[in-house]
mmCIF file of C-alpha atoms (C1' of nucleotides) in Angstrom:
data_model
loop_
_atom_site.group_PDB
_atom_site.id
_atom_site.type_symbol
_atom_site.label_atom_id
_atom_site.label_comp_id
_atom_site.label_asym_id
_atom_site.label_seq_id
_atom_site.Cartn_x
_atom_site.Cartn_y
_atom_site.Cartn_z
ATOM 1 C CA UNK A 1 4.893 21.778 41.292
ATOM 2 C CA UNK A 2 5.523 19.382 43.954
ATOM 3 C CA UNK A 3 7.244 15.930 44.003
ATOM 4 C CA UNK A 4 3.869 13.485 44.371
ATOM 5 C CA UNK A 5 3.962 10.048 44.224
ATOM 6 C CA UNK A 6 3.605 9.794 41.085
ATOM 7 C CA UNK A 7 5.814 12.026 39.876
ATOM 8 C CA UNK A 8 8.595 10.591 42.122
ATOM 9 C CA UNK A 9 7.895 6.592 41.066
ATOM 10 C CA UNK A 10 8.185 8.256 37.416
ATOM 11 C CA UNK A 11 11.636 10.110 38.190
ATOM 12 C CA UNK A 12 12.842 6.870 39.662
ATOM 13 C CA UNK A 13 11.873 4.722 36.485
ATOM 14 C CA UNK A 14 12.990 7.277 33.815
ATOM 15 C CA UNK A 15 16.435 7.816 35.968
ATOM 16 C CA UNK A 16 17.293 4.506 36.357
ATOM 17 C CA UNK A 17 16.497 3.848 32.621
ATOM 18 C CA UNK A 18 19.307 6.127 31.780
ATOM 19 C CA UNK A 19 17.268 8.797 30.748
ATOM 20 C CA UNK A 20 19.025 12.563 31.076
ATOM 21 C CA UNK A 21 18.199 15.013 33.817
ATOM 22 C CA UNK A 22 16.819 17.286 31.247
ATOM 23 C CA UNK A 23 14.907 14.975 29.897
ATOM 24 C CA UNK A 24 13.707 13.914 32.558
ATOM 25 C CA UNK A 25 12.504 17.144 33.564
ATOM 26 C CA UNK A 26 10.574 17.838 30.611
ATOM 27 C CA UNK A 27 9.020 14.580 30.852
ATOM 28 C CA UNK A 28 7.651 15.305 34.402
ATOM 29 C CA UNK A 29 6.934 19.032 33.401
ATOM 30 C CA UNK A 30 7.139 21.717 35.652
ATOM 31 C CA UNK A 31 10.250 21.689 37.202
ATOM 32 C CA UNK A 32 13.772 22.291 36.221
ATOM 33 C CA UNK A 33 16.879 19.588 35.453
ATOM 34 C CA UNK A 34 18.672 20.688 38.515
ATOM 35 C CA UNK A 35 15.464 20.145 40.617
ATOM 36 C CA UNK A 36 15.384 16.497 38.964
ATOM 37 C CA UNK A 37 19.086 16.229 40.001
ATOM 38 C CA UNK A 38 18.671 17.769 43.086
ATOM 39 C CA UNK A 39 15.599 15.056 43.956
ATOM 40 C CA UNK A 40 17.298 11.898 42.262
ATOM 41 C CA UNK A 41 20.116 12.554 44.903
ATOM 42 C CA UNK A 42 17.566 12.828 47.785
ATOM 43 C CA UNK A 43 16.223 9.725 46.994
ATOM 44 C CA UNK A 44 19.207 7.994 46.803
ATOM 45 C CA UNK A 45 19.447 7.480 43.330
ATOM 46 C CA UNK A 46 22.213 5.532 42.133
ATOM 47 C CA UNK A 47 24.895 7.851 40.312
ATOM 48 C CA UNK A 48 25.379 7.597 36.833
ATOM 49 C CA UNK A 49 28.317 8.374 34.794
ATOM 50 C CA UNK A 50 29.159 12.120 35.223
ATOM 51 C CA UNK A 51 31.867 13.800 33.211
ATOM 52 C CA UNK A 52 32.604 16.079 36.794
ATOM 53 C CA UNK A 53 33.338 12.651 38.044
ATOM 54 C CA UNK A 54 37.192 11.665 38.246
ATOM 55 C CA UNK A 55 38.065 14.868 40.704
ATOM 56 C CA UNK A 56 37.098 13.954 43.542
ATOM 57 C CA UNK A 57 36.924 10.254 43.235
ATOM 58 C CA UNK A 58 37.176 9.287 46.886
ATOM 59 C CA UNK A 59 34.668 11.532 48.189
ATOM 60 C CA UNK A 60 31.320 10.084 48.895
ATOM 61 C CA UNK A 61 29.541 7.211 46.605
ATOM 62 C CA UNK A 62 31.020 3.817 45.054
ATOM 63 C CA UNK A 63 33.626 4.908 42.509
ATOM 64 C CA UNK A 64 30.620 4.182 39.994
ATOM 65 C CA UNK A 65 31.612 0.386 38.411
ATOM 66 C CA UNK A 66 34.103 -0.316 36.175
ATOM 67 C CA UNK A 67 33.464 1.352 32.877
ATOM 68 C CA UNK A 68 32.094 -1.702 30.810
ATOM 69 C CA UNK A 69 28.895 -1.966 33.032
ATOM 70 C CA UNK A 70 27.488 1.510 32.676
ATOM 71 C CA UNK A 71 26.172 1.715 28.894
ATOM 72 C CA UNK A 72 24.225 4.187 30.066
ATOM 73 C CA UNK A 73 23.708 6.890 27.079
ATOM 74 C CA UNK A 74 23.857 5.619 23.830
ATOM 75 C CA UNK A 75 24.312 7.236 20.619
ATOM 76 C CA UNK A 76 20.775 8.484 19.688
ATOM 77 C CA UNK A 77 20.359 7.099 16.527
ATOM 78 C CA UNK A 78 22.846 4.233 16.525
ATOM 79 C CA UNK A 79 21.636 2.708 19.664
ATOM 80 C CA UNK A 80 19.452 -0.498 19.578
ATOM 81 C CA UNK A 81 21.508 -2.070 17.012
ATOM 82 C CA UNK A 82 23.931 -3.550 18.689
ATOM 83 C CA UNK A 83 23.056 -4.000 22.845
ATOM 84 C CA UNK A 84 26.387 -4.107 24.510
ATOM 85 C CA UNK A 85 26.426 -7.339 25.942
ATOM 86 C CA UNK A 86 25.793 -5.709 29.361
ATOM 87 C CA UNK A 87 24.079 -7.711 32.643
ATOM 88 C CA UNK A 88 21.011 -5.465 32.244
ATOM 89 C CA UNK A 89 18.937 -7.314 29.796
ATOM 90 C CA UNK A 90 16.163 -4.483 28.704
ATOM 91 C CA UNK A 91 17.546 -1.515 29.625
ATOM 92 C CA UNK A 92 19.425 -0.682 26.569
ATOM 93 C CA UNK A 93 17.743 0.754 23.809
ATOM 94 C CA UNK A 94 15.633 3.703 26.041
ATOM 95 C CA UNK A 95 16.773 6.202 24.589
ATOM 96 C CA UNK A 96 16.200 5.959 21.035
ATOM 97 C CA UNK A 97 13.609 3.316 21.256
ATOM 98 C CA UNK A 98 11.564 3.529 24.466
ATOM 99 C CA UNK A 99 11.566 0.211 25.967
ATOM 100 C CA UNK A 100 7.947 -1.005 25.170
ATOM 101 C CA UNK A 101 6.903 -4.418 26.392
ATOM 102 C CA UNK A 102 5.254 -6.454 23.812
ATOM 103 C CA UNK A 103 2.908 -7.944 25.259
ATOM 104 C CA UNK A 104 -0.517 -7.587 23.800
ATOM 105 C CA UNK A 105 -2.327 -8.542 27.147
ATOM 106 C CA UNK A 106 -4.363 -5.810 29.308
ATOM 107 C CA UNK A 107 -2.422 -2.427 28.680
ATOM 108 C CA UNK A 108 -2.063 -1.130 32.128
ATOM 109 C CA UNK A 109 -2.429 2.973 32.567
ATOM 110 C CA UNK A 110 1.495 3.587 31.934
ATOM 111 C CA UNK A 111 1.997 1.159 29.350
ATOM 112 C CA UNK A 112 -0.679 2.355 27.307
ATOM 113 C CA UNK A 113 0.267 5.868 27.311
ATOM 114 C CA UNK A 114 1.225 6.880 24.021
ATOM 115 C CA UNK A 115 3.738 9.231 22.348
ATOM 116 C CA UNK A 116 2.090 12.195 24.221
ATOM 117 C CA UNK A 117 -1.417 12.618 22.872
ATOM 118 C CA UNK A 118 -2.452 11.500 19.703
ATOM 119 C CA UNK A 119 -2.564 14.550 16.989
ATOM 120 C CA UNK A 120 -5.174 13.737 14.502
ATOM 121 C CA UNK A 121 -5.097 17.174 12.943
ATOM 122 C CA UNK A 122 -1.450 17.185 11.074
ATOM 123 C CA UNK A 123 -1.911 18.224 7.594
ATOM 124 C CA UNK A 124 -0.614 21.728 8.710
ATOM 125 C CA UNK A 125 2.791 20.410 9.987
ATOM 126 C CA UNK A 126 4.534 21.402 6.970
ATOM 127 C CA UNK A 127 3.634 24.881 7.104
ATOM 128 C CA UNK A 128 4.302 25.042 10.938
ATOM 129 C CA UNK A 129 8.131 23.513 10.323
ATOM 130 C CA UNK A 130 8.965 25.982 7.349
ATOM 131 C CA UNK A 131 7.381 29.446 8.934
ATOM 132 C CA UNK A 132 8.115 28.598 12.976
ATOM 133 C CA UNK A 133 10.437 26.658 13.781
ATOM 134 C CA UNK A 134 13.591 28.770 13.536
ATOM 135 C CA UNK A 135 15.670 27.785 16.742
ATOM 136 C CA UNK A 136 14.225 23.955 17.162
ATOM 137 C CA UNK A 137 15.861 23.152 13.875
ATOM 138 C CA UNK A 138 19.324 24.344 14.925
ATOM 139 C CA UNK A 139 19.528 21.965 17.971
ATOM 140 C CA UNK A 140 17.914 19.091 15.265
ATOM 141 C CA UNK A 141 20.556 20.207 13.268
ATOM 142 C CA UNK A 142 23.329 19.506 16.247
ATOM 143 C CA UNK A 143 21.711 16.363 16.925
ATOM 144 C CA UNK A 144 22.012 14.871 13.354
ATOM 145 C CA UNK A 145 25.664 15.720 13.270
ATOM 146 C CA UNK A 146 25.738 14.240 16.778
ATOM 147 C CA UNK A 147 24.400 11.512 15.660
ATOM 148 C CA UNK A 148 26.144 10.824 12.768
ATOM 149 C CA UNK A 149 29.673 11.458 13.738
ATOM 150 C CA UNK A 150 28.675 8.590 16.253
ATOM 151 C CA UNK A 151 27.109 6.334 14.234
ATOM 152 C CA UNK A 152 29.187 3.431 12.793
ATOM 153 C CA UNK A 153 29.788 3.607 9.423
ATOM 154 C CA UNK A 154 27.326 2.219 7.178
ATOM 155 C CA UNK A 155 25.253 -0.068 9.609
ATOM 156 C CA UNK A 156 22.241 -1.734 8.220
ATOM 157 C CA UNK A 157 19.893 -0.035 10.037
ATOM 158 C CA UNK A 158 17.018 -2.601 10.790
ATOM 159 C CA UNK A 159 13.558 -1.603 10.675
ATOM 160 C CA UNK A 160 12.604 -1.428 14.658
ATOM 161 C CA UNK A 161 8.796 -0.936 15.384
ATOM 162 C CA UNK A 162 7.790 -1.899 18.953
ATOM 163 C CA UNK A 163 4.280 -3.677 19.422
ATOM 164 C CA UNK A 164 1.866 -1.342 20.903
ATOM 165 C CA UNK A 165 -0.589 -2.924 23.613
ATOM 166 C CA UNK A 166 -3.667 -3.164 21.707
ATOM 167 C CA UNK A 167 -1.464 -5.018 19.098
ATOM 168 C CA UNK A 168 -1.248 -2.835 16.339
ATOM 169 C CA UNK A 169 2.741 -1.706 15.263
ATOM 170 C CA UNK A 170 3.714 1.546 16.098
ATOM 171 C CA UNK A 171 5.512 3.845 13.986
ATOM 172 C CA UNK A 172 8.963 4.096 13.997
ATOM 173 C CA UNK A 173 10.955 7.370 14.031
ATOM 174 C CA UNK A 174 12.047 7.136 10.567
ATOM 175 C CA UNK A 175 8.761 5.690 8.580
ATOM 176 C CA UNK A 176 6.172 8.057 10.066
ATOM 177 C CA UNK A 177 6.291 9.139 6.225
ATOM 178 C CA UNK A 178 3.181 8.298 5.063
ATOM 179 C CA UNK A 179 0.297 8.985 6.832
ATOM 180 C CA UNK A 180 -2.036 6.261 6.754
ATOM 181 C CA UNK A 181 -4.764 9.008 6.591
ATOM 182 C CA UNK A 182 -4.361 11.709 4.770
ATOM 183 C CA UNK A 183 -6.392 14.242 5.904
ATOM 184 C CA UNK A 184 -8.713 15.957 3.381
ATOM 185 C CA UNK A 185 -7.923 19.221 1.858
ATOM 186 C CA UNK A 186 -9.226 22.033 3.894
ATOM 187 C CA UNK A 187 -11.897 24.051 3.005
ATOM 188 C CA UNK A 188 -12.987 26.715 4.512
ATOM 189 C CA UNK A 189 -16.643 26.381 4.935
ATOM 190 C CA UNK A 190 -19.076 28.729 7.157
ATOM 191 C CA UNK A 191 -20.562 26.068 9.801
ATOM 192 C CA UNK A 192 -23.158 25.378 9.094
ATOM 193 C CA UNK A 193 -26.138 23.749 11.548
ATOM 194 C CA UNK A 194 -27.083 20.510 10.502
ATOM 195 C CA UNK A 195 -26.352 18.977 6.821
ATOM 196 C CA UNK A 196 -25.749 16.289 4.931
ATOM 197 C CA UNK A 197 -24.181 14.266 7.754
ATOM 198 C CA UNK A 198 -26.922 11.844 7.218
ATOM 199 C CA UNK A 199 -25.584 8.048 8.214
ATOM 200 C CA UNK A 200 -22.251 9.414 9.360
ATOM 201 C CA UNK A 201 -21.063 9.198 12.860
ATOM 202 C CA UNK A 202 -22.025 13.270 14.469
ATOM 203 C CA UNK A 203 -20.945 14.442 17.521
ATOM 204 C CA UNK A 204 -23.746 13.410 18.869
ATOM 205 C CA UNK A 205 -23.513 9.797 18.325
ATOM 206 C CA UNK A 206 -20.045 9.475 19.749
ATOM 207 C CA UNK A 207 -19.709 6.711 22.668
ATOM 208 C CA UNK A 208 -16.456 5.266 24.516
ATOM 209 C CA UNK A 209 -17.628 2.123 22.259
ATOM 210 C CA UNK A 210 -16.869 3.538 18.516
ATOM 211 C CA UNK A 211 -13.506 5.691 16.936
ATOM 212 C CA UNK A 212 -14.033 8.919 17.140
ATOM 213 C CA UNK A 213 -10.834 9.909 14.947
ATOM 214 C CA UNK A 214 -12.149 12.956 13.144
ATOM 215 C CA UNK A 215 -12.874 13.054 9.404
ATOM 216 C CA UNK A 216 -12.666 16.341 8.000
ATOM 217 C CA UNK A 217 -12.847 19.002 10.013
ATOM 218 C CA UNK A 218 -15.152 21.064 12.385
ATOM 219 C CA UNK A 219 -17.327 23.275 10.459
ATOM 220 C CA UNK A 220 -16.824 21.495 7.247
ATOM 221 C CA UNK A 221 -20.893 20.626 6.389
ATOM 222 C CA UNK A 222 -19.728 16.722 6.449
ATOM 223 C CA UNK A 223 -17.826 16.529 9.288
ATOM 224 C CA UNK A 224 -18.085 13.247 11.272
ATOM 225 C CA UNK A 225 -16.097 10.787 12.980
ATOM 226 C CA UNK A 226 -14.717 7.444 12.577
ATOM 227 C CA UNK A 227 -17.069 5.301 13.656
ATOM 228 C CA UNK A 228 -16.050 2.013 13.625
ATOM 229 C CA UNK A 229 -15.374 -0.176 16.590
ATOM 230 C CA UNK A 230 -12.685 0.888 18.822
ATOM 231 C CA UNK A 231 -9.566 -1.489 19.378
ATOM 232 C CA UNK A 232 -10.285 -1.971 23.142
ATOM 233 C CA UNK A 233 -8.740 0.719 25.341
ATOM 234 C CA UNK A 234 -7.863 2.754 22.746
ATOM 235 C CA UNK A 235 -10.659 6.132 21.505
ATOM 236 C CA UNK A 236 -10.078 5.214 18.046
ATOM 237 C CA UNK A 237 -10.026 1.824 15.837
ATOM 238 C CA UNK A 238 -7.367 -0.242 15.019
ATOM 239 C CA UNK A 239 -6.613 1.651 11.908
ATOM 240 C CA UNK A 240 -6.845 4.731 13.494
ATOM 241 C CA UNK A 241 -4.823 3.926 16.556
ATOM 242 C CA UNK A 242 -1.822 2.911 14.493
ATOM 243 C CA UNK A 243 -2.350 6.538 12.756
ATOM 244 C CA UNK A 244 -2.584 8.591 16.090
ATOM 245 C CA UNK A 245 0.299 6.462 17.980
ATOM 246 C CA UNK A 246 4.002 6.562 17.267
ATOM 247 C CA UNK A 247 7.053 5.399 19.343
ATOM 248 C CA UNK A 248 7.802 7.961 21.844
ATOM 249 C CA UNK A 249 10.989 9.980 21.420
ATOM 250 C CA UNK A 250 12.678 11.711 23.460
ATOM 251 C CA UNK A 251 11.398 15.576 23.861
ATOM 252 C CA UNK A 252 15.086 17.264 22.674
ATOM 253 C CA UNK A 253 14.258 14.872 19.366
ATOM 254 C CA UNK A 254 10.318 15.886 18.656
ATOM 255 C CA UNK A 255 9.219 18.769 16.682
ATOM 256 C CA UNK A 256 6.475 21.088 18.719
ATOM 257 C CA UNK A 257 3.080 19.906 17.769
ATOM 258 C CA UNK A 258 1.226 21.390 15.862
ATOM 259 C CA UNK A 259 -0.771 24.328 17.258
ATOM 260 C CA UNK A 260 -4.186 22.700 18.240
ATOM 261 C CA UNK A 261 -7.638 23.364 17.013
ATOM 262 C CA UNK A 262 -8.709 23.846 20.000
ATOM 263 C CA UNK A 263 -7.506 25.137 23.856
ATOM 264 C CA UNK A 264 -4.557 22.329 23.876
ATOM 265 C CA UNK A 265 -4.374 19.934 27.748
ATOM 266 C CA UNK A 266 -2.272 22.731 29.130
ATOM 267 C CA UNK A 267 0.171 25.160 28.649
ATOM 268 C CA UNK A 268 3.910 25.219 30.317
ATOM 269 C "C1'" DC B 1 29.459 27.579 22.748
ATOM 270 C "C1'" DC B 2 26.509 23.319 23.760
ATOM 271 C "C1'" DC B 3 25.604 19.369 26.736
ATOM 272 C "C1'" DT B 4 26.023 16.521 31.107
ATOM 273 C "C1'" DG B 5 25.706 15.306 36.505
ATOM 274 C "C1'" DA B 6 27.396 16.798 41.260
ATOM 275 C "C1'" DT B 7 27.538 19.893 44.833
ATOM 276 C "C1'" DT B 8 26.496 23.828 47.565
ATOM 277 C "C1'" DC B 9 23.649 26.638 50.122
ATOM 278 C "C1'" DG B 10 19.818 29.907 50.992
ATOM 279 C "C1'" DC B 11 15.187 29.326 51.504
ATOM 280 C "C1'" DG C 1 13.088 19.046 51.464
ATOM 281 C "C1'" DC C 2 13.601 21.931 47.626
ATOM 282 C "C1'" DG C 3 15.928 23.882 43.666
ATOM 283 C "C1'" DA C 4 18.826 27.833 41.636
ATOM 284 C "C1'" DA C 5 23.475 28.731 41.202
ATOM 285 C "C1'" DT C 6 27.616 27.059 40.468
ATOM 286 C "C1'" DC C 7 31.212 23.884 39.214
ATOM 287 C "C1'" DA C 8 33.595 21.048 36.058
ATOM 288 C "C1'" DG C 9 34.239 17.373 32.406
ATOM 289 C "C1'" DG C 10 33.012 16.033 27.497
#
DNA sequence: CCCTGATTCGC
DNA sequence: GCGAATCAGG
């Protein structure tokens, strides 16, 4: 994997909003942290707090400003309820709530990517948490006590949700609770050809115009889709959208998605 | 142990 | 220029 454009303008942003190496790396995909260290010096990259630091203090860039103007990695959890009354005005919260600007107007390419890809087929999560995951909960595990031996002691916590561009609220990490659409039971079914999916929105009838969140599931005899008018930009409808599109979080802090139905965008 | 960023150095 | 290996603090 090479360092494009692209990748490189998105290394600069994610860097310089405080985001981790690691992070960073998995972000950008296909390289390592020490590559994304490696590059971020090559490019100049302002330092940013390192714990290998004091040693050699003299030795090459600015000493790295006095303490109180680097609030650069906030407590996880804790983070955006308090900004540290810092000179940077919107740089604060990234890591726990990715900055998102609320503005409603035309959602350009980056702004209106979402939390990775929206996952419309999540009923099985609970079963893939309790048989899979084995090692992904420990680190969870680390992080909660991370997080709460940082945290301050009972804070309110205010409900955060960040305005996604087509105007609907996105999920925040704790509330993503309900699911606004419960997906159907599953039944296994033998496909069938053509059925009863008289009226409904087929395959067939799918445009960039309508939602084509899936209801029910492929093979089921009335499988269909959505239907209704897309919110603008966006494959699915307003309803839909705020379904499929949650805050993003940082990778260490997601659980692996749910196996796909189908071949998933890529594998790394 | 885990994490982090910085630095070195062979490619 | 690139990034693995290494270092070193938290």
């Amino acid at each position: 994997m090479s360092w494009t454009d692209e990748r490189i303008e998105q290394l600069r942003k994610l860097w310089e909003a405080g985001n981790t190496a690691s992070q960073i790396a998995e972000e950008l995909g296909g390289v390592s942290r020490n590559a994304v260290i490696g590059k971020a010096h090559r490019l100049g990259l302002q330092s940013r707090p390192s714990p290998v630091r004091s040693a050699g203090a003299a030795s090459s860039a600015a000493p790295a400003a006095p303490a109180a103007a680097a609030p650069v990695a906030p407590a996880p959890v804790a983070a955006p309820v308090a900004p540290p009354a810092a000179p940077a005005p919107v740089a604060a919260p990234v890591r726990a709530a990715p900055a998102v600007a609320p503005t409603p107007a035309a959602p350009t390419p980056a702004a209106a990517k979402p939390a990775d890809e929206p996952a419309p087929f999540d009923e099985d999560d609970a079963d893939t948490e309790t048989d899979t995951d084995a090692a992904p909960v420990r680190s969870t595990v680390r992080e909660i006590e991370t997080a709460i031996s940082t945290m301050p002691v009972a804070a309110p916590q205010p409900v955060i949700r960040s305005v996604g561009p087509g105007g609907f609220l996105r999920q925040g990490p704790g509330d993503q609770q309900p699911p606004a659409t419960p997906a159907p039971p599953r039944r296994l079914v033998p496909a069938k050809p053509s059925s009863d999916i008289a009226g409904k929105t087929g395959l067939l009838d799918l445009s960039d115009k309508i939602c084509k969140w899936p209801i029910g599931h492929p093979g089921e005899p009335d499988f269909h889709f959505c239907g209704k008018p897309i919110n603008p930009g966006f494959p699915y409808c307003l309803d839909h959208c705020s379904v499929a599109y949650q805050a993003q979080l940082p990778r260490r802090d997601r659980r692996p998605p749910p196996p796909l139905p189908f071949g998933g965008p890529r594998v790394r």
